[in-house]
Amino acid sequence: MLHIICYLAAAALNLVWLALGDGLHLTHQLAVPVLTVLIAGTGVLLRLRTLPRTAWRRYLRGAAWVLFLYYLALLAVLLFLGGLFHMDRAWGGSVNLEPFHTIRNYIRYYKNTGSYVSVINLLGNVLIMVPLGVLLPILFRGMRHFWTFLPLAALVSVGVEYLQWRTATGAADVDDSILNFIGACLGYFSVRVCQMGYAAWENKKKR
């Protein structure tokens, strides 16, 4: 019963977020996905305590699929709806095809002003794709091979910028694609190290 309460609380939190939209401060909006994962994750742990070990893998896989769908929904909001409901993107996005041009400008802006806005933008473009790199190898066995994951991550990173430009919901920037790709790879390597470490531990136990 407690796990259901956790799931309902996570859903209610997001419904409130949708209802209030940009009436919430940006910091509070950013906290919603984090709190959602923590609350729902607590529900998953509580549920696992009541299940036999043989059912754990199936339940965890189902939870990972729900997390993946939630992540895709967040991605759509962040990338195509003007950020977290701050609908201020200009129609008819521009295009930057010069690698590292925007990154240099952000770094220059930080050095000149000391403002962390530029740093947040750079880190945000990296972090936004980390969950993709984490979840794909967990959900799809074929994505555990780097040379299978690599072209898909590149395609998603470039495709997102192209869609933002074509739908006039943002500017197409090659630097955003580079940072997105780096984030996806960081997530991929993190989860693969954990997976390989767990597999090695399991093999050691069997000996």
PDB file of C-alpha atoms in Angstrom:
ATOM      1  CA  MET A   1       0.000   0.000   0.000  1.00  0.00           C
ATOM      2  CA  LEU A   2       2.813   2.429   0.835  1.00  0.00           C
ATOM      3  CA  HIS A   3       4.342   2.028  -2.617  1.00  0.00           C
ATOM      4  CA  ILE A   4       1.025   3.019  -4.229  1.00  0.00           C
ATOM      5  CA  ILE A   5       0.951   6.158  -2.066  1.00  0.00           C
ATOM      6  CA  CYS A   6       4.442   7.017  -3.316  1.00  0.00           C
ATOM      7  CA  TYR A   7       3.403   6.558  -6.947  1.00  0.00           C
ATOM      8  CA  LEU A   8       0.278   8.681  -6.462  1.00  0.00           C
ATOM      9  CA  ALA A   9       2.325  11.385  -4.725  1.00  0.00           C
ATOM     10  CA  ALA A  10       4.785  11.471  -7.638  1.00  0.00           C
ATOM     11  CA  ALA A  11       1.927  11.725 -10.138  1.00  0.00           C
ATOM     12  CA  ALA A  12       0.195  14.459  -8.100  1.00  0.00           C
ATOM     13  CA  LEU A  13       3.430  16.455  -7.939  1.00  0.00           C
ATOM     14  CA  ASN A  14       3.647  16.490 -11.726  1.00  0.00           C
ATOM     15  CA  LEU A  15      -0.036  17.371 -12.117  1.00  0.00           C
ATOM     16  CA  VAL A  16       0.511  20.406  -9.880  1.00  0.00           C
ATOM     17  CA  TRP A  17       3.552  21.293 -11.995  1.00  0.00           C
ATOM     18  CA  LEU A  18       1.469  21.108 -15.175  1.00  0.00           C
ATOM     19  CA  ALA A  19      -1.334  23.154 -13.626  1.00  0.00           C
ATOM     20  CA  LEU A  20       0.940  25.951 -12.409  1.00  0.00           C
ATOM     21  CA  GLY A  21       3.221  25.997 -15.463  1.00  0.00           C
ATOM     22  CA  ASP A  22       5.641  28.922 -15.395  1.00  0.00           C
ATOM     23  CA  GLY A  23       3.938  30.298 -12.282  1.00  0.00           C
ATOM     24  CA  LEU A  24       6.575  28.348 -10.383  1.00  0.00           C
ATOM     25  CA  HIS A  25      10.106  29.618  -9.979  1.00  0.00           C
ATOM     26  CA  LEU A  26      12.539  27.875 -12.309  1.00  0.00           C
ATOM     27  CA  THR A  27      14.419  26.340  -9.361  1.00  0.00           C
ATOM     28  CA  HIS A  28      11.207  24.769  -8.074  1.00  0.00           C
ATOM     29  CA  GLN A  29      10.385  23.450 -11.533  1.00  0.00           C
ATOM     30  CA  LEU A  30      13.802  21.843 -11.822  1.00  0.00           C
ATOM     31  CA  ALA A  31      13.253  20.210  -8.436  1.00  0.00           C
ATOM     32  CA  VAL A  32      10.050  18.483  -9.627  1.00  0.00           C
ATOM     33  CA  PRO A  33      11.728  15.772 -11.792  1.00  0.00           C
ATOM     34  CA  VAL A  34      14.300  15.104  -9.058  1.00  0.00           C
ATOM     35  CA  LEU A  35      11.628  14.755  -6.374  1.00  0.00           C
ATOM     36  CA  THR A  36       9.508  12.628  -8.718  1.00  0.00           C
ATOM     37  CA  VAL A  37      12.325  10.127  -9.235  1.00  0.00           C
ATOM     38  CA  LEU A  38      13.136  10.042  -5.503  1.00  0.00           C
ATOM     39  CA  ILE A  39       9.510   9.521  -4.444  1.00  0.00           C
ATOM     40  CA  ALA A  40       8.742   6.960  -7.157  1.00  0.00           C
ATOM     41  CA  GLY A  41      12.093   5.245  -6.481  1.00  0.00           C
ATOM     42  CA  THR A  42      11.136   4.933  -2.816  1.00  0.00           C
ATOM     43  CA  GLY A  43       7.896   3.319  -3.946  1.00  0.00           C
ATOM     44  CA  VAL A  44       9.816   0.823  -6.065  1.00  0.00           C
ATOM     45  CA  LEU A  45      12.066  -0.116  -3.128  1.00  0.00           C
ATOM     46  CA  LEU A  46       9.057  -0.554  -0.846  1.00  0.00           C
ATOM     47  CA  ARG A  47       7.393  -2.776  -3.424  1.00  0.00           C
ATOM     48  CA  LEU A  48      10.497  -4.905  -3.884  1.00  0.00           C
ATOM     49  CA  ARG A  49      10.464  -5.694  -0.164  1.00  0.00           C
ATOM     50  CA  THR A  50       7.128  -7.449  -0.629  1.00  0.00           C
ATOM     51  CA  LEU A  51       8.051  -9.355  -3.783  1.00  0.00           C
ATOM     52  CA  PRO A  52      10.003 -12.616  -4.072  1.00  0.00           C
ATOM     53  CA  ARG A  53      13.506 -12.189  -5.460  1.00  0.00           C
ATOM     54  CA  THR A  54      12.504 -14.033  -8.611  1.00  0.00           C
ATOM     55  CA  ALA A  55      10.129 -11.176  -9.497  1.00  0.00           C
ATOM     56  CA  TRP A  56      12.608  -8.367  -8.854  1.00  0.00           C
ATOM     57  CA  ARG A  57      14.141  -8.257 -12.329  1.00  0.00           C
ATOM     58  CA  ARG A  58      10.762  -8.026 -14.067  1.00  0.00           C
ATOM     59  CA  TYR A  59       9.498  -5.315 -11.727  1.00  0.00           C
ATOM     60  CA  LEU A  60      12.682  -3.276 -12.036  1.00  0.00           C
ATOM     61  CA  ARG A  61      12.523  -3.518 -15.807  1.00  0.00           C
ATOM     62  CA  GLY A  62       8.964  -2.227 -15.755  1.00  0.00           C
ATOM     63  CA  ALA A  63      10.053   0.642 -13.496  1.00  0.00           C
ATOM     64  CA  ALA A  64      12.899   1.465 -15.908  1.00  0.00           C
ATOM     65  CA  TRP A  65      10.410   1.651 -18.802  1.00  0.00           C
ATOM     66  CA  VAL A  66       8.192   4.044 -16.846  1.00  0.00           C
ATOM     67  CA  LEU A  67      11.253   6.169 -16.040  1.00  0.00           C
ATOM     68  CA  PHE A  68      12.256   6.168 -19.707  1.00  0.00           C
ATOM     69  CA  LEU A  69       8.799   7.356 -20.822  1.00  0.00           C
ATOM     70  CA  TYR A  70       8.841  10.048 -18.125  1.00  0.00           C
ATOM     71  CA  TYR A  71      12.270  11.170 -19.329  1.00  0.00           C
ATOM     72  CA  LEU A  72      11.058  11.396 -22.939  1.00  0.00           C
ATOM     73  CA  ALA A  73       8.124  13.538 -21.822  1.00  0.00           C
ATOM     74  CA  LEU A  74      10.472  15.858 -19.909  1.00  0.00           C
ATOM     75  CA  LEU A  75      12.771  16.025 -22.913  1.00  0.00           C
ATOM     76  CA  ALA A  76       9.899  17.121 -25.137  1.00  0.00           C
ATOM     77  CA  VAL A  77       9.011  19.914 -22.696  1.00  0.00           C
ATOM     78  CA  LEU A  78      12.594  21.084 -22.251  1.00  0.00           C
ATOM     79  CA  LEU A  79      13.545  21.050 -25.908  1.00  0.00           C
ATOM     80  CA  PHE A  80      10.366  21.957 -27.760  1.00  0.00           C
ATOM     81  CA  LEU A  81       8.197  23.946 -25.350  1.00  0.00           C
ATOM     82  CA  GLY A  82      10.520  26.808 -24.489  1.00  0.00           C
ATOM     83  CA  GLY A  83      12.218  25.205 -21.518  1.00  0.00           C
ATOM     84  CA  LEU A  84      10.252  24.373 -18.381  1.00  0.00           C
ATOM     85  CA  PHE A  85       7.111  26.202 -19.520  1.00  0.00           C
ATOM     86  CA  HIS A  86       8.973  29.470 -20.048  1.00  0.00           C
ATOM     87  CA  MET A  87       7.576  29.981 -23.527  1.00  0.00           C
ATOM     88  CA  ASP A  88      10.000  32.643 -24.714  1.00  0.00           C
ATOM     89  CA  ARG A  89      11.707  31.125 -27.743  1.00  0.00           C
ATOM     90  CA  ALA A  90      11.629  33.196 -30.907  1.00  0.00           C
ATOM     91  CA  TRP A  91      10.013  31.781 -34.024  1.00  0.00           C
ATOM     92  CA  GLY A  92      12.323  30.965 -36.881  1.00  0.00           C
ATOM     93  CA  GLY A  93      15.445  29.680 -35.140  1.00  0.00           C
ATOM     94  CA  SER A  94      18.923  30.509 -36.363  1.00  0.00           C
ATOM     95  CA  VAL A  95      21.669  28.055 -37.314  1.00  0.00           C
ATOM     96  CA  ASN A  96      25.236  27.787 -36.041  1.00  0.00           C
ATOM     97  CA  LEU A  97      27.406  25.276 -37.877  1.00  0.00           C
ATOM     98  CA  GLU A  98      30.768  26.436 -36.496  1.00  0.00           C
ATOM     99  CA  PRO A  99      31.983  23.912 -33.890  1.00  0.00           C
ATOM    100  CA  PHE A 100      32.804  25.376 -30.443  1.00  0.00           C
ATOM    101  CA  HIS A 101      31.677  28.901 -31.425  1.00  0.00           C
ATOM    102  CA  THR A 102      28.859  29.007 -28.849  1.00  0.00           C
ATOM    103  CA  ILE A 103      30.960  27.218 -26.224  1.00  0.00           C
ATOM    104  CA  ARG A 104      33.730  29.823 -26.599  1.00  0.00           C
ATOM    105  CA  ASN A 105      31.179  32.627 -26.300  1.00  0.00           C
ATOM    106  CA  TYR A 106      29.742  31.121 -23.119  1.00  0.00           C
ATOM    107  CA  ILE A 107      33.206  30.766 -21.587  1.00  0.00           C
ATOM    108  CA  ARG A 108      34.109  34.327 -22.638  1.00  0.00           C
ATOM    109  CA  TYR A 109      30.864  35.612 -21.131  1.00  0.00           C
ATOM    110  CA  TYR A 110      31.612  33.838 -17.846  1.00  0.00           C
ATOM    111  CA  LYS A 111      35.135  35.292 -17.710  1.00  0.00           C
ATOM    112  CA  ASN A 112      33.870  38.816 -18.412  1.00  0.00           C
ATOM    113  CA  THR A 113      30.837  38.827 -16.111  1.00  0.00           C
ATOM    114  CA  GLY A 114      31.362  36.032 -13.596  1.00  0.00           C
ATOM    115  CA  SER A 115      27.758  35.011 -14.246  1.00  0.00           C
ATOM    116  CA  TYR A 116      26.990  31.324 -13.854  1.00  0.00           C
ATOM    117  CA  VAL A 117      24.225  31.489 -16.463  1.00  0.00           C
ATOM    118  CA  SER A 118      26.651  30.456 -19.189  1.00  0.00           C
ATOM    119  CA  VAL A 119      28.038  27.595 -17.068  1.00  0.00           C
ATOM    120  CA  ILE A 120      24.504  26.375 -16.336  1.00  0.00           C
ATOM    121  CA  ASN A 121      23.710  26.420 -20.059  1.00  0.00           C
ATOM    122  CA  LEU A 122      26.808  24.383 -20.896  1.00  0.00           C
ATOM    123  CA  LEU A 123      26.277  21.854 -18.110  1.00  0.00           C
ATOM    124  CA  GLY A 124      22.554  21.697 -18.867  1.00  0.00           C
ATOM    125  CA  ASN A 125      23.211  20.624 -22.451  1.00  0.00           C
ATOM    126  CA  VAL A 126      25.469  17.847 -21.159  1.00  0.00           C
ATOM    127  CA  LEU A 127      23.256  16.643 -18.302  1.00  0.00           C
ATOM    128  CA  ILE A 128      20.044  16.597 -20.309  1.00  0.00           C
ATOM    129  CA  MET A 129      21.260  13.586 -22.321  1.00  0.00           C
ATOM    130  CA  VAL A 130      22.927  11.634 -19.501  1.00  0.00           C
ATOM    131  CA  PRO A 131      19.696   9.696 -18.699  1.00  0.00           C
ATOM    132  CA  LEU A 132      19.494   8.607 -22.340  1.00  0.00           C
ATOM    133  CA  GLY A 133      22.939   7.036 -22.077  1.00  0.00           C
ATOM    134  CA  VAL A 134      21.970   5.366 -18.813  1.00  0.00           C
ATOM    135  CA  LEU A 135      18.568   3.986 -19.788  1.00  0.00           C
ATOM    136  CA  LEU A 136      19.196   2.700 -23.317  1.00  0.00           C
ATOM    137  CA  PRO A 137      21.795   0.048 -22.304  1.00  0.00           C
ATOM    138  CA  ILE A 138      19.529  -1.022 -19.425  1.00  0.00           C
ATOM    139  CA  LEU A 139      16.422  -1.431 -21.582  1.00  0.00           C
ATOM    140  CA  PHE A 140      17.945  -2.652 -24.842  1.00  0.00           C
ATOM    141  CA  ARG A 141      20.623  -5.332 -24.869  1.00  0.00           C
ATOM    142  CA  GLY A 142      21.825  -4.258 -28.321  1.00  0.00           C
ATOM    143  CA  MET A 143      22.619  -0.784 -26.952  1.00  0.00           C
ATOM    144  CA  ARG A 144      25.227  -2.252 -24.623  1.00  0.00           C
ATOM    145  CA  HIS A 145      27.696  -2.328 -27.520  1.00  0.00           C
ATOM    146  CA  PHE A 146      29.438   1.027 -27.831  1.00  0.00           C
ATOM    147  CA  TRP A 147      29.503   0.978 -31.628  1.00  0.00           C
ATOM    148  CA  THR A 148      25.747   0.418 -31.663  1.00  0.00           C
ATOM    149  CA  PHE A 149      25.064   3.132 -29.118  1.00  0.00           C
ATOM    150  CA  LEU A 150      27.492   5.673 -30.620  1.00  0.00           C
ATOM    151  CA  PRO A 151      25.660   6.360 -33.927  1.00  0.00           C
ATOM    152  CA  LEU A 152      22.258   6.444 -32.202  1.00  0.00           C
ATOM    153  CA  ALA A 153      23.484   9.006 -29.651  1.00  0.00           C
ATOM    154  CA  ALA A 154      24.924  11.117 -32.476  1.00  0.00           C
ATOM    155  CA  LEU A 155      21.695  10.830 -34.467  1.00  0.00           C
ATOM    156  CA  VAL A 156      19.564  11.895 -31.498  1.00  0.00           C
ATOM    157  CA  SER A 157      21.875  14.814 -30.670  1.00  0.00           C
ATOM    158  CA  VAL A 158      21.811  16.131 -34.226  1.00  0.00           C
ATOM    159  CA  GLY A 159      18.158  15.247 -34.798  1.00  0.00           C
ATOM    160  CA  VAL A 160      16.992  17.246 -31.783  1.00  0.00           C
ATOM    161  CA  GLU A 161      18.713  20.395 -33.048  1.00  0.00           C
ATOM    162  CA  TYR A 162      17.325  19.864 -36.533  1.00  0.00           C
ATOM    163  CA  LEU A 163      13.779  19.447 -35.216  1.00  0.00           C
ATOM    164  CA  GLN A 164      14.105  22.545 -33.034  1.00  0.00           C
ATOM    165  CA  TRP A 165      15.115  24.522 -36.111  1.00  0.00           C
ATOM    166  CA  ARG A 166      12.485  23.042 -38.432  1.00  0.00           C
ATOM    167  CA  THR A 167       9.686  23.531 -35.909  1.00  0.00           C
ATOM    168  CA  ALA A 168      10.921  27.051 -35.019  1.00  0.00           C
ATOM    169  CA  THR A 169      11.143  26.122 -31.331  1.00  0.00           C
ATOM    170  CA  GLY A 170      14.825  26.946 -31.032  1.00  0.00           C
ATOM    171  CA  ALA A 171      18.106  27.451 -32.835  1.00  0.00           C
ATOM    172  CA  ALA A 172      20.080  24.659 -34.480  1.00  0.00           C
ATOM    173  CA  ASP A 173      23.526  24.770 -32.880  1.00  0.00           C
ATOM    174  CA  VAL A 174      26.264  22.260 -33.566  1.00  0.00           C
ATOM    175  CA  ASP A 175      27.727  22.984 -30.122  1.00  0.00           C
ATOM    176  CA  ASP A 176      24.495  21.861 -28.462  1.00  0.00           C
ATOM    177  CA  SER A 177      24.759  18.615 -30.430  1.00  0.00           C
ATOM    178  CA  ILE A 178      28.356  18.156 -29.277  1.00  0.00           C
ATOM    179  CA  LEU A 179      27.440  18.741 -25.620  1.00  0.00           C
ATOM    180  CA  ASN A 180      24.364  16.498 -25.877  1.00  0.00           C
ATOM    181  CA  PHE A 181      26.506  13.731 -27.381  1.00  0.00           C
ATOM    182  CA  ILE A 182      29.086  14.061 -24.591  1.00  0.00           C
ATOM    183  CA  GLY A 183      26.303  13.777 -22.006  1.00  0.00           C
ATOM    184  CA  ALA A 184      24.853  10.647 -23.618  1.00  0.00           C
ATOM    185  CA  CYS A 185      28.314   9.039 -23.710  1.00  0.00           C
ATOM    186  CA  LEU A 186      28.957   9.905 -20.045  1.00  0.00           C
ATOM    187  CA  GLY A 187      25.686   8.221 -19.080  1.00  0.00           C
ATOM    188  CA  TYR A 188      26.505   5.210 -21.254  1.00  0.00           C
ATOM    189  CA  PHE A 189      29.990   4.679 -19.804  1.00  0.00           C
ATOM    190  CA  SER A 190      28.698   5.112 -16.240  1.00  0.00           C
ATOM    191  CA  VAL A 191      26.050   2.426 -16.572  1.00  0.00           C
ATOM    192  CA  ARG A 192      28.288   0.077 -18.562  1.00  0.00           C
ATOM    193  CA  VAL A 193      30.991   0.232 -15.883  1.00  0.00           C
ATOM    194  CA  CYS A 194      28.339  -0.680 -13.295  1.00  0.00           C
ATOM    195  CA  GLN A 195      26.945  -3.471 -15.469  1.00  0.00           C
ATOM    196  CA  MET A 196      30.349  -4.990 -16.171  1.00  0.00           C
ATOM    197  CA  GLY A 197      31.343  -4.682 -12.509  1.00  0.00           C
ATOM    198  CA  TYR A 198      28.144  -6.464 -11.453  1.00  0.00           C
ATOM    199  CA  ALA A 199      28.675  -9.207 -14.061  1.00  0.00           C
ATOM    200  CA  ALA A 200      32.246  -9.754 -12.825  1.00  0.00           C
ATOM    201  CA  TRP A 201      30.986  -9.952  -9.230  1.00  0.00           C
ATOM    202  CA  GLU A 202      28.324 -12.494 -10.203  1.00  0.00           C
ATOM    203  CA  ASN A 203      30.907 -14.637 -12.019  1.00  0.00           C
ATOM    204  CA  LYS A 204      33.209 -14.495  -9.006  1.00  0.00           C
ATOM    205  CA  LYS A 205      30.384 -15.684  -6.738  1.00  0.00           C
ATOM    206  CA  LYS A 206      29.731 -18.706  -8.973  1.00  0.00           C
ATOM    207  CA  ARG A 207      33.340 -19.913  -8.780  1.00  0.00           C
TER     208      ARG A 207
END
